[in-house]
Amino acid sequence: MSSQSEGRPSEARSRLLNAATRLFYAEGIHAVGIDRIVAEAQVTRATLYRHFPGKEDLVLAYLNEVDRAMRGQADEAVAAGPPAADTIQALSKSIAQSIQFPGFRGCAFLNAAAEYPDPESPVHKAVLAHRQWFLETVTELLAKIQETGAEPAARHFVMMRDGAMAAGCLFDPVLICETFLRGVERLLQVYAATDYS
């Protein structure tokens, strides 16, 4: 009996997080109230507060799940062991695929940053931590091609990615993705050919 009762909170937490993830991404964090999440997850308010003491805790859990999924994709691409340029192109293609997915609404982290602009907010800090990880990941990959100039090139890549994520929900996503992938290819060509000595 105790294993059943131990399993229930986990299942309820998953339902809450799944509902919050779907609603926060589709409609915006501030636009979605606790009552809506509770109704969608088919749990009580007490159950929600047992797992997430406040809405901000739920928002942080949502961002953590998105972060974990993105880190998993990046780790998988790196672990496959192709040359660094191929890994960056694989990550770029993954980004392009997500932009073309039905219901795409931009980057979950950029969207959250827009709703939580206060730099002291835990949500804003979670966004910055994710972005720092992503920049470092791309920088490390570019440094395998050549060490000098890796960070500026990585910042360029991240800016192109941000632009594609923002434009992908406003304009023709196929055209945006083609432009983004051509930009990444050109960035890699120029970066590999530049003599920084």
PDB file of C-alpha atoms in Angstrom:
ATOM      1  CA  MET A   1       0.000   0.000   0.000  1.00  0.00           C
ATOM      2  CA  SER A   2       2.778   2.458   0.780  1.00  0.00           C
ATOM      3  CA  SER A   3       4.312   2.009  -2.679  1.00  0.00           C
ATOM      4  CA  GLN A   4       0.961   3.009  -4.219  1.00  0.00           C
ATOM      5  CA  SER A   5       0.727   6.130  -2.088  1.00  0.00           C
ATOM      6  CA  GLU A   6       4.360   6.938  -2.884  1.00  0.00           C
ATOM      7  CA  GLY A   7       3.601   6.561  -6.602  1.00  0.00           C
ATOM      8  CA  ARG A   8       0.564   8.831  -6.592  1.00  0.00           C
ATOM      9  CA  PRO A   9       2.336  12.087  -5.733  1.00  0.00           C
ATOM     10  CA  SER A  10       4.867  11.399  -8.493  1.00  0.00           C
ATOM     11  CA  GLU A  11       2.067  10.808 -11.001  1.00  0.00           C
ATOM     12  CA  ALA A  12       0.223  13.930  -9.841  1.00  0.00           C
ATOM     13  CA  ARG A  13       3.447  15.958 -10.047  1.00  0.00           C
ATOM     14  CA  SER A  14       3.996  14.712 -13.612  1.00  0.00           C
ATOM     15  CA  ARG A  15       0.452  15.647 -14.608  1.00  0.00           C
ATOM     16  CA  LEU A  16       0.876  19.099 -13.073  1.00  0.00           C
ATOM     17  CA  LEU A  17       4.198  19.659 -14.787  1.00  0.00           C
ATOM     18  CA  ASN A  18       2.914  18.369 -18.134  1.00  0.00           C
ATOM     19  CA  ALA A  19      -0.146  20.625 -17.954  1.00  0.00           C
ATOM     20  CA  ALA A  20       1.930  23.630 -16.903  1.00  0.00           C
ATOM     21  CA  THR A  21       4.498  22.999 -19.628  1.00  0.00           C
ATOM     22  CA  ARG A  22       1.856  22.774 -22.333  1.00  0.00           C
ATOM     23  CA  LEU A  23      -0.082  25.825 -21.114  1.00  0.00           C
ATOM     24  CA  PHE A  24       2.870  28.063 -20.210  1.00  0.00           C
ATOM     25  CA  TYR A  25       4.453  27.479 -23.594  1.00  0.00           C
ATOM     26  CA  ALA A  26       1.262  27.847 -25.641  1.00  0.00           C
ATOM     27  CA  GLU A  27      -0.338  30.764 -23.811  1.00  0.00           C
ATOM     28  CA  GLY A  28       2.329  32.464 -21.694  1.00  0.00           C
ATOM     29  CA  ILE A  29       3.249  32.070 -18.051  1.00  0.00           C
ATOM     30  CA  HIS A  30       1.379  35.047 -16.615  1.00  0.00           C
ATOM     31  CA  ALA A  31      -1.698  34.324 -18.746  1.00  0.00           C
ATOM     32  CA  VAL A  32      -2.194  30.886 -17.174  1.00  0.00           C
ATOM     33  CA  GLY A  33      -3.543  30.756 -13.636  1.00  0.00           C
ATOM     34  CA  ILE A  34      -3.164  28.063 -11.011  1.00  0.00           C
ATOM     35  CA  ASP A  35      -6.849  27.098 -11.272  1.00  0.00           C
ATOM     36  CA  ARG A  36      -6.425  26.318 -14.966  1.00  0.00           C
ATOM     37  CA  ILE A  37      -3.374  24.129 -14.329  1.00  0.00           C
ATOM     38  CA  VAL A  38      -5.139  22.283 -11.507  1.00  0.00           C
ATOM     39  CA  ALA A  39      -8.160  21.663 -13.753  1.00  0.00           C
ATOM     40  CA  GLU A  40      -6.033  20.472 -16.685  1.00  0.00           C
ATOM     41  CA  ALA A  41      -3.979  18.167 -14.454  1.00  0.00           C
ATOM     42  CA  GLN A  42      -7.124  16.896 -12.696  1.00  0.00           C
ATOM     43  CA  VAL A  43      -5.696  17.383  -9.215  1.00  0.00           C
ATOM     44  CA  THR A  44      -6.661  19.484  -6.233  1.00  0.00           C
ATOM     45  CA  ARG A  45      -5.085  22.774  -5.253  1.00  0.00           C
ATOM     46  CA  ALA A  46      -3.737  21.042  -2.154  1.00  0.00           C
ATOM     47  CA  THR A  47      -1.967  18.512  -4.362  1.00  0.00           C
ATOM     48  CA  LEU A  48      -0.450  21.297  -6.446  1.00  0.00           C
ATOM     49  CA  TYR A  49       0.850  23.112  -3.374  1.00  0.00           C
ATOM     50  CA  ARG A  50       2.208  19.876  -1.922  1.00  0.00           C
ATOM     51  CA  HIS A  51       4.461  19.541  -4.980  1.00  0.00           C
ATOM     52  CA  PHE A  52       4.984  23.215  -5.822  1.00  0.00           C
ATOM     53  CA  PRO A  53       4.681  25.693  -2.918  1.00  0.00           C
ATOM     54  CA  GLY A  54       3.905  28.530  -5.359  1.00  0.00           C
ATOM     55  CA  LYS A  55       3.452  29.282  -9.037  1.00  0.00           C
ATOM     56  CA  GLU A  56       7.066  30.401  -9.340  1.00  0.00           C
ATOM     57  CA  ASP A  57       8.193  26.923  -8.204  1.00  0.00           C
ATOM     58  CA  LEU A  58       6.091  25.417 -10.980  1.00  0.00           C
ATOM     59  CA  VAL A  59       7.544  27.864 -13.517  1.00  0.00           C
ATOM     60  CA  LEU A  60      11.070  26.923 -12.423  1.00  0.00           C
ATOM     61  CA  ALA A  61      10.238  23.217 -12.718  1.00  0.00           C
ATOM     62  CA  TYR A  62       8.861  23.847 -16.224  1.00  0.00           C
ATOM     63  CA  LEU A  63      12.042  25.647 -17.293  1.00  0.00           C
ATOM     64  CA  ASN A  64      14.150  22.934 -15.678  1.00  0.00           C
ATOM     65  CA  GLU A  65      12.351  20.288 -17.764  1.00  0.00           C
ATOM     66  CA  VAL A  66      12.911  22.253 -20.976  1.00  0.00           C
ATOM     67  CA  ASP A  67      16.555  22.778 -20.011  1.00  0.00           C
ATOM     68  CA  ARG A  68      17.006  19.079 -19.250  1.00  0.00           C
ATOM     69  CA  ALA A  69      15.546  18.092 -22.627  1.00  0.00           C
ATOM     70  CA  MET A  70      17.813  20.511 -24.490  1.00  0.00           C
ATOM     71  CA  ARG A  71      20.895  19.359 -22.589  1.00  0.00           C
ATOM     72  CA  GLY A  72      19.964  15.783 -23.417  1.00  0.00           C
ATOM     73  CA  GLN A  73      19.784  16.592 -27.141  1.00  0.00           C
ATOM     74  CA  ALA A  74      23.135  18.378 -27.001  1.00  0.00           C
ATOM     75  CA  ASP A  75      24.778  15.582 -25.005  1.00  0.00           C
ATOM     76  CA  GLU A  76      23.442  13.014 -27.478  1.00  0.00           C
ATOM     77  CA  ALA A  77      24.813  14.954 -30.444  1.00  0.00           C
ATOM     78  CA  VAL A  78      28.237  15.341 -28.796  1.00  0.00           C
ATOM     79  CA  ALA A  79      28.338  11.703 -27.632  1.00  0.00           C
ATOM     80  CA  ALA A  80      27.760  10.491 -31.184  1.00  0.00           C
ATOM     81  CA  GLY A  81      31.344  11.583 -31.740  1.00  0.00           C
ATOM     82  CA  PRO A  82      31.266  13.367 -35.099  1.00  0.00           C
ATOM     83  CA  PRO A  83      33.665  16.243 -35.788  1.00  0.00           C
ATOM     84  CA  ALA A  84      32.726  19.449 -33.944  1.00  0.00           C
ATOM     85  CA  ALA A  85      31.459  21.197 -37.088  1.00  0.00           C
ATOM     86  CA  ASP A  86      29.142  18.251 -37.791  1.00  0.00           C
ATOM     87  CA  THR A  87      27.880  18.350 -34.200  1.00  0.00           C
ATOM     88  CA  ILE A  88      27.095  22.075 -34.506  1.00  0.00           C
ATOM     89  CA  GLN A  89      25.256  21.415 -37.760  1.00  0.00           C
ATOM     90  CA  ALA A  90      23.306  18.574 -36.107  1.00  0.00           C
ATOM     91  CA  LEU A  91      22.316  20.904 -33.257  1.00  0.00           C
ATOM     92  CA  SER A  92      21.311  23.528 -35.817  1.00  0.00           C
ATOM     93  CA  LYS A  93      19.134  21.028 -37.686  1.00  0.00           C
ATOM     94  CA  SER A  94      17.501  20.045 -34.386  1.00  0.00           C
ATOM     95  CA  ILE A  95      16.737  23.720 -33.706  1.00  0.00           C
ATOM     96  CA  ALA A  96      15.321  24.075 -37.227  1.00  0.00           C
ATOM     97  CA  GLN A  97      13.109  21.015 -36.740  1.00  0.00           C
ATOM     98  CA  SER A  98      11.716  22.445 -33.499  1.00  0.00           C
ATOM     99  CA  ILE A  99      10.918  25.750 -35.245  1.00  0.00           C
ATOM    100  CA  GLN A 100       8.862  23.879 -37.852  1.00  0.00           C
ATOM    101  CA  PHE A 101       6.955  21.829 -35.279  1.00  0.00           C
ATOM    102  CA  PRO A 102       3.198  22.610 -35.146  1.00  0.00           C
ATOM    103  CA  GLY A 103       2.402  24.938 -32.241  1.00  0.00           C
ATOM    104  CA  PHE A 104       5.903  26.457 -32.161  1.00  0.00           C
ATOM    105  CA  ARG A 105       5.821  29.679 -30.125  1.00  0.00           C
ATOM    106  CA  GLY A 106       9.458  30.669 -29.943  1.00  0.00           C
ATOM    107  CA  CYS A 107      12.080  29.911 -27.337  1.00  0.00           C
ATOM    108  CA  ALA A 108      10.635  28.979 -23.936  1.00  0.00           C
ATOM    109  CA  PHE A 109      13.542  30.767 -22.240  1.00  0.00           C
ATOM    110  CA  LEU A 110      13.302  33.998 -24.226  1.00  0.00           C
ATOM    111  CA  ASN A 111       9.542  33.975 -23.633  1.00  0.00           C
ATOM    112  CA  ALA A 112      10.084  33.519 -19.884  1.00  0.00           C
ATOM    113  CA  ALA A 113      12.709  36.292 -19.815  1.00  0.00           C
ATOM    114  CA  ALA A 114      10.195  38.654 -21.426  1.00  0.00           C
ATOM    115  CA  GLU A 115       7.684  37.856 -18.674  1.00  0.00           C
ATOM    116  CA  TYR A 116      10.239  38.024 -15.855  1.00  0.00           C
ATOM    117  CA  PRO A 117      12.522  40.961 -16.707  1.00  0.00           C
ATOM    118  CA  ASP A 118      13.756  41.539 -13.131  1.00  0.00           C
ATOM    119  CA  PRO A 119      17.384  40.278 -13.052  1.00  0.00           C
ATOM    120  CA  GLU A 120      16.883  39.239  -9.405  1.00  0.00           C
ATOM    121  CA  SER A 121      13.936  36.981 -10.210  1.00  0.00           C
ATOM    122  CA  PRO A 122      14.709  33.257  -9.807  1.00  0.00           C
ATOM    123  CA  VAL A 123      12.982  32.683 -13.153  1.00  0.00           C
ATOM    124  CA  HIS A 124      15.191  35.271 -14.878  1.00  0.00           C
ATOM    125  CA  LYS A 125      18.262  33.695 -13.256  1.00  0.00           C
ATOM    126  CA  ALA A 126      17.191  30.245 -14.515  1.00  0.00           C
ATOM    127  CA  VAL A 127      16.923  31.675 -18.032  1.00  0.00           C
ATOM    128  CA  LEU A 128      20.414  33.181 -17.791  1.00  0.00           C
ATOM    129  CA  ALA A 129      21.868  29.922 -16.430  1.00  0.00           C
ATOM    130  CA  HIS A 130      20.402  27.993 -19.362  1.00  0.00           C
ATOM    131  CA  ARG A 131      21.697  30.512 -21.866  1.00  0.00           C
ATOM    132  CA  GLN A 132      25.153  30.447 -20.291  1.00  0.00           C
ATOM    133  CA  TRP A 133      25.225  26.653 -20.562  1.00  0.00           C
ATOM    134  CA  PHE A 134      24.215  26.846 -24.227  1.00  0.00           C
ATOM    135  CA  LEU A 135      26.863  29.478 -25.018  1.00  0.00           C
ATOM    136  CA  GLU A 136      29.534  27.416 -23.237  1.00  0.00           C
ATOM    137  CA  THR A 137      28.479  24.263 -25.085  1.00  0.00           C
ATOM    138  CA  VAL A 138      28.768  25.945 -28.486  1.00  0.00           C
ATOM    139  CA  THR A 139      32.032  27.637 -27.467  1.00  0.00           C
ATOM    140  CA  GLU A 140      33.540  24.266 -26.478  1.00  0.00           C
ATOM    141  CA  LEU A 141      32.515  22.750 -29.800  1.00  0.00           C
ATOM    142  CA  LEU A 142      33.957  25.647 -31.789  1.00  0.00           C
ATOM    143  CA  ALA A 143      37.182  25.482 -29.746  1.00  0.00           C
ATOM    144  CA  LYS A 144      37.649  21.946 -31.097  1.00  0.00           C
ATOM    145  CA  ILE A 145      37.812  23.461 -34.589  1.00  0.00           C
ATOM    146  CA  GLN A 146      40.219  26.170 -33.421  1.00  0.00           C
ATOM    147  CA  GLU A 147      40.595  27.655 -29.981  1.00  0.00           C
ATOM    148  CA  THR A 148      41.129  31.307 -30.832  1.00  0.00           C
ATOM    149  CA  GLY A 149      37.924  33.174 -31.530  1.00  0.00           C
ATOM    150  CA  ALA A 150      35.642  30.408 -30.287  1.00  0.00           C
ATOM    151  CA  GLU A 151      33.623  32.532 -27.866  1.00  0.00           C
ATOM    152  CA  PRO A 152      32.840  35.413 -30.287  1.00  0.00           C
ATOM    153  CA  ALA A 153      31.847  32.852 -32.934  1.00  0.00           C
ATOM    154  CA  ALA A 154      29.646  31.076 -30.364  1.00  0.00           C
ATOM    155  CA  ARG A 155      27.955  34.365 -29.460  1.00  0.00           C
ATOM    156  CA  HIS A 156      27.291  34.887 -33.172  1.00  0.00           C
ATOM    157  CA  PHE A 157      25.758  31.400 -33.388  1.00  0.00           C
ATOM    158  CA  VAL A 158      23.538  32.028 -30.337  1.00  0.00           C
ATOM    159  CA  MET A 159      22.336  35.334 -31.807  1.00  0.00           C
ATOM    160  CA  MET A 160      21.443  33.621 -35.090  1.00  0.00           C
ATOM    161  CA  ARG A 161      19.615  30.926 -33.140  1.00  0.00           C
ATOM    162  CA  ASP A 162      17.733  33.549 -31.110  1.00  0.00           C
ATOM    163  CA  GLY A 163      16.742  35.367 -34.295  1.00  0.00           C
ATOM    164  CA  ALA A 164      15.538  32.159 -35.921  1.00  0.00           C
ATOM    165  CA  MET A 165      13.533  31.219 -32.813  1.00  0.00           C
ATOM    166  CA  ALA A 166      11.890  34.670 -32.689  1.00  0.00           C
ATOM    167  CA  ALA A 167      11.189  34.876 -36.425  1.00  0.00           C
ATOM    168  CA  GLY A 168      10.106  31.245 -36.713  1.00  0.00           C
ATOM    169  CA  CYS A 169       6.776  31.904 -35.029  1.00  0.00           C
ATOM    170  CA  LEU A 170       6.141  35.144 -36.942  1.00  0.00           C
ATOM    171  CA  PHE A 171       7.073  34.311 -40.531  1.00  0.00           C
ATOM    172  CA  ASP A 172       7.356  31.286 -42.808  1.00  0.00           C
ATOM    173  CA  PRO A 173       9.233  28.779 -40.608  1.00  0.00           C
ATOM    174  CA  VAL A 174      10.639  26.882 -43.606  1.00  0.00           C
ATOM    175  CA  LEU A 175      12.235  30.040 -44.998  1.00  0.00           C
ATOM    176  CA  ILE A 176      13.496  31.054 -41.541  1.00  0.00           C
ATOM    177  CA  CYS A 177      15.101  27.645 -41.039  1.00  0.00           C
ATOM    178  CA  GLU A 178      16.732  27.671 -44.465  1.00  0.00           C
ATOM    179  CA  THR A 179      18.192  31.101 -43.686  1.00  0.00           C
ATOM    180  CA  PHE A 180      19.373  29.987 -40.247  1.00  0.00           C
ATOM    181  CA  LEU A 181      21.030  26.810 -41.538  1.00  0.00           C
ATOM    182  CA  ARG A 182      22.768  28.713 -44.356  1.00  0.00           C
ATOM    183  CA  GLY A 183      23.978  31.235 -41.782  1.00  0.00           C
ATOM    184  CA  VAL A 184      25.391  28.487 -39.559  1.00  0.00           C
ATOM    185  CA  GLU A 185      27.122  26.861 -42.523  1.00  0.00           C
ATOM    186  CA  ARG A 186      28.675  30.185 -43.514  1.00  0.00           C
ATOM    187  CA  LEU A 187      29.704  30.939 -39.926  1.00  0.00           C
ATOM    188  CA  LEU A 188      31.494  27.595 -39.737  1.00  0.00           C
ATOM    189  CA  GLN A 189      33.233  28.162 -43.088  1.00  0.00           C
ATOM    190  CA  VAL A 190      34.460  31.633 -42.143  1.00  0.00           C
ATOM    191  CA  TYR A 191      35.447  30.586 -38.639  1.00  0.00           C
ATOM    192  CA  ALA A 192      37.431  27.559 -39.825  1.00  0.00           C
ATOM    193  CA  ALA A 193      39.167  29.599 -42.549  1.00  0.00           C
ATOM    194  CA  THR A 194      40.097  32.606 -40.374  1.00  0.00           C
ATOM    195  CA  ASP A 195      43.682  32.802 -39.183  1.00  0.00           C
ATOM    196  CA  TYR A 196      43.586  34.298 -35.681  1.00  0.00           C
ATOM    197  CA  SER A 197      47.357  34.214 -35.166  1.00  0.00           C
TER     198      SER A 197
END
